[in-house]
Amino acid sequence: MNSIIGRRIIFVEESTSTNADLKRMAFELDEGSVLRAARQTCGRGRFDRSWYSDHQSLTFSVLLRPHLPVKFMPLLLIYPSVSLAKLLHSRQIPAGLKWPNDVKLGGRKIGGVLVENTVKDGKKNEVIIGIGLNVNQSESDFPLELAASAGSIFSATKNRLDQDELFHSIVKQLDQDYQDFILTHNFSQLIEQWLSFCTHLHDKVTVTINGQVCEGVFTGLSSTGKAILDINERSVLIHQFNHFEDKNAADY
Ligand code: BTN
């Protein structure tokens, strides 16, 4: 199949947030367009948290129009994480995934994915997938409040990577996986691959449901990409909007 993601790549020196800017530009762009910024002044993560990045990070967003039934939308958060983990593993970088969207290495978060839907005429018809990946930072480059939790590929491996080459390889992997998993609705293989990179399968985790913190064991993913937790011997499906913590995070 012809490539979709990366047919057009727009590079800007500065963006407030590539997700926000791509959303604004989407009406004049084809599916698969990518907006990459050297710097973000107001990068965002899940739960509207701010996302730290600098010139040693990759920050970019992809525009998709996937015609996916709404219940499968959570898989759009799972799929880019699998692409990132696969690509890093192909370079002997043993990244792991924490549900729903964290990329981890050496016990620290090195990347994340933010998926946002644009609703038009009552239909979810556009999806913006934003990816942030810390590539070449040293530990001391991160702000103090992230010092204990954030890392980069360099801080874990001591190998500096060519950011442009890495970016283009990630775009290629995203394109391949979009066709292999999403367009072909091959969700079971996507989930299988995600689980193979998961850092907390069968671990005790906590999740906040309606303001209440519950403890359970993470046993897998549902066919639509929700987390399955055993809580008091009941299987409970957890949506990506619930706060989720794995208790062994420091071990990975
Ligand atoms: C998270 O872990 O909470 C998701 C972080 C996603 C950050 C990326 S950087 C590119 C894109 N633009 C944004 O403002 N956010 C995403």
PDB file of C-alpha atoms in Angstrom, residues 135-232:
ATOM      1  CA  VAL A 135      16.186  11.860  22.770  1.00  0.00           C
ATOM      2  CA  ASN A 136      19.488  13.467  23.716  1.00  0.00           C
ATOM      3  CA  GLN A 137      18.975  15.173  27.073  1.00  0.00           C
ATOM      4  CA  SER A 138      21.309  14.558  29.987  1.00  0.00           C
ATOM      5  CA  GLU A 139      19.698  14.068  33.386  1.00  0.00           C
ATOM      6  CA  SER A 140      20.617  17.627  34.400  1.00  0.00           C
ATOM      7  CA  ASP A 141      18.731  19.103  31.421  1.00  0.00           C
ATOM      8  CA  PHE A 142      15.336  18.321  32.944  1.00  0.00           C
ATOM      9  CA  PRO A 143      13.648  20.802  35.283  1.00  0.00           C
ATOM     10  CA  LEU A 144      13.899  19.953  38.972  1.00  0.00           C
ATOM     11  CA  GLU A 145      10.303  18.788  39.304  1.00  0.00           C
ATOM     12  CA  LEU A 146      10.933  16.123  36.616  1.00  0.00           C
ATOM     13  CA  ALA A 147      14.384  15.112  37.838  1.00  0.00           C
ATOM     14  CA  ALA A 148      13.173  11.891  39.462  1.00  0.00           C
ATOM     15  CA  SER A 149      10.771  10.747  36.751  1.00  0.00           C
ATOM     16  CA  ALA A 150      11.905  11.961  33.302  1.00  0.00           C
ATOM     17  CA  GLY A 151      14.695  10.521  31.212  1.00  0.00           C
ATOM     18  CA  SER A 152      15.864  10.372  27.641  1.00  0.00           C
ATOM     19  CA  ILE A 153      17.326   7.772  25.309  1.00  0.00           C
ATOM     20  CA  PHE A 154      20.742   9.348  25.913  1.00  0.00           C
ATOM     21  CA  SER A 155      20.407   9.469  29.705  1.00  0.00           C
ATOM     22  CA  ALA A 156      19.628   5.724  29.719  1.00  0.00           C
ATOM     23  CA  THR A 157      21.979   4.455  27.010  1.00  0.00           C
ATOM     24  CA  LYS A 158      24.723   7.098  26.797  1.00  0.00           C
ATOM     25  CA  ASN A 159      24.278   7.001  23.022  1.00  0.00           C
ATOM     26  CA  ARG A 160      23.459  10.228  21.239  1.00  0.00           C
ATOM     27  CA  LEU A 161      21.102   9.728  18.305  1.00  0.00           C
ATOM     28  CA  ASP A 162      20.614  11.706  15.117  1.00  0.00           C
ATOM     29  CA  GLN A 163      17.208  13.288  15.795  1.00  0.00           C
ATOM     30  CA  ASP A 164      16.277  13.821  12.132  1.00  0.00           C
ATOM     31  CA  GLU A 165      17.061  10.237  11.209  1.00  0.00           C
ATOM     32  CA  LEU A 166      15.150   8.959  14.252  1.00  0.00           C
ATOM     33  CA  PHE A 167      12.157  11.169  13.418  1.00  0.00           C
ATOM     34  CA  HIS A 168      11.925   9.881   9.838  1.00  0.00           C
ATOM     35  CA  SER A 169      12.261   6.269  11.002  1.00  0.00           C
ATOM     36  CA  ILE A 170       9.452   6.775  13.530  1.00  0.00           C
ATOM     37  CA  VAL A 171       7.205   8.315  10.858  1.00  0.00           C
ATOM     38  CA  LYS A 172       7.877   5.295   8.625  1.00  0.00           C
ATOM     39  CA  GLN A 173       7.080   2.868  11.444  1.00  0.00           C
ATOM     40  CA  LEU A 174       3.878   4.772  12.288  1.00  0.00           C
ATOM     41  CA  ASP A 175       2.849   4.574   8.640  1.00  0.00           C
ATOM     42  CA  GLN A 176       3.548   0.845   8.436  1.00  0.00           C
ATOM     43  CA  ASP A 177       1.651   0.120  11.657  1.00  0.00           C
ATOM     44  CA  TYR A 178      -1.277   2.356  10.676  1.00  0.00           C
ATOM     45  CA  GLN A 179      -1.745   0.197   7.617  1.00  0.00           C
ATOM     46  CA  ASP A 180      -1.011  -3.112   9.375  1.00  0.00           C
ATOM     47  CA  PHE A 181      -3.214  -2.557  12.431  1.00  0.00           C
ATOM     48  CA  ILE A 182      -5.675   0.288  12.065  1.00  0.00           C
ATOM     49  CA  LEU A 183      -6.735   0.301   8.404  1.00  0.00           C
ATOM     50  CA  THR A 184      -6.927  -3.502   8.372  1.00  0.00           C
ATOM     51  CA  HIS A 185      -8.642  -3.622  11.816  1.00  0.00           C
ATOM     52  CA  ASN A 186      -5.992  -6.084  12.961  1.00  0.00           C
ATOM     53  CA  PHE A 187      -6.533  -5.122  16.578  1.00  0.00           C
ATOM     54  CA  SER A 188      -5.719  -8.447  18.220  1.00  0.00           C
ATOM     55  CA  GLN A 189      -2.162  -8.369  16.872  1.00  0.00           C
ATOM     56  CA  LEU A 190      -1.800  -4.729  17.926  1.00  0.00           C
ATOM     57  CA  ILE A 191      -2.857  -5.637  21.460  1.00  0.00           C
ATOM     58  CA  GLU A 192      -0.570  -8.657  21.505  1.00  0.00           C
ATOM     59  CA  GLN A 193       2.382  -6.469  20.511  1.00  0.00           C
ATOM     60  CA  TRP A 194       1.484  -3.810  23.077  1.00  0.00           C
ATOM     61  CA  LEU A 195       1.365  -6.460  25.821  1.00  0.00           C
ATOM     62  CA  SER A 196       4.771  -7.768  24.761  1.00  0.00           C
ATOM     63  CA  PHE A 197       6.230  -4.330  25.633  1.00  0.00           C
ATOM     64  CA  CYS A 198       4.103  -3.708  28.747  1.00  0.00           C
ATOM     65  CA  THR A 199       6.152  -3.061  31.908  1.00  0.00           C
ATOM     66  CA  HIS A 200       3.428  -3.970  34.426  1.00  0.00           C
ATOM     67  CA  LEU A 201       1.567  -7.060  33.186  1.00  0.00           C
ATOM     68  CA  HIS A 202       0.284  -9.035  36.248  1.00  0.00           C
ATOM     69  CA  ASP A 203       1.557  -6.289  38.581  1.00  0.00           C
ATOM     70  CA  LYS A 204      -0.387  -4.545  41.314  1.00  0.00           C
ATOM     71  CA  VAL A 205      -1.546  -1.132  40.077  1.00  0.00           C
ATOM     72  CA  THR A 206      -3.763   1.645  41.369  1.00  0.00           C
ATOM     73  CA  VAL A 207      -6.402   3.461  39.422  1.00  0.00           C
ATOM     74  CA  THR A 208      -8.621   6.406  40.347  1.00  0.00           C
ATOM     75  CA  ILE A 209     -12.239   5.774  39.416  1.00  0.00           C
ATOM     76  CA  ASN A 210     -14.706   8.598  40.135  1.00  0.00           C
ATOM     77  CA  GLY A 211     -12.255  10.096  42.615  1.00  0.00           C
ATOM     78  CA  GLN A 212     -11.773   6.808  44.450  1.00  0.00           C
ATOM     79  CA  VAL A 213      -8.375   5.100  44.424  1.00  0.00           C
ATOM     80  CA  CYS A 214      -8.695   1.344  43.761  1.00  0.00           C
ATOM     81  CA  GLU A 215      -5.987  -1.291  43.801  1.00  0.00           C
ATOM     82  CA  GLY A 216      -5.962  -4.226  41.411  1.00  0.00           C
ATOM     83  CA  VAL A 217      -3.838  -6.462  39.244  1.00  0.00           C
ATOM     84  CA  PHE A 218      -3.289  -5.489  35.601  1.00  0.00           C
ATOM     85  CA  THR A 219      -4.215  -8.562  33.552  1.00  0.00           C
ATOM     86  CA  GLY A 220      -4.319  -7.232  29.989  1.00  0.00           C
ATOM     87  CA  LEU A 221      -6.175  -5.121  27.458  1.00  0.00           C
ATOM     88  CA  SER A 222      -9.732  -5.458  26.168  1.00  0.00           C
ATOM     89  CA  SER A 223     -10.384  -5.750  22.424  1.00  0.00           C
ATOM     90  CA  THR A 224     -10.969  -1.972  22.361  1.00  0.00           C
ATOM     91  CA  GLY A 225      -7.777  -1.027  24.228  1.00  0.00           C
ATOM     92  CA  LYS A 226      -9.153  -0.550  27.739  1.00  0.00           C
ATOM     93  CA  ALA A 227      -7.088  -1.868  30.654  1.00  0.00           C
ATOM     94  CA  ILE A 228      -8.404  -4.990  32.408  1.00  0.00           C
ATOM     95  CA  LEU A 229      -7.824  -5.006  36.154  1.00  0.00           C
ATOM     96  CA  ASP A 230      -8.680  -7.705  38.646  1.00  0.00           C
ATOM     97  CA  ILE A 231     -10.177  -5.756  41.538  1.00  0.00           C
ATOM     98  CA  ASN A 232     -11.494  -7.861  44.427  1.00  0.00           C
TER      99      ASN A 232
END
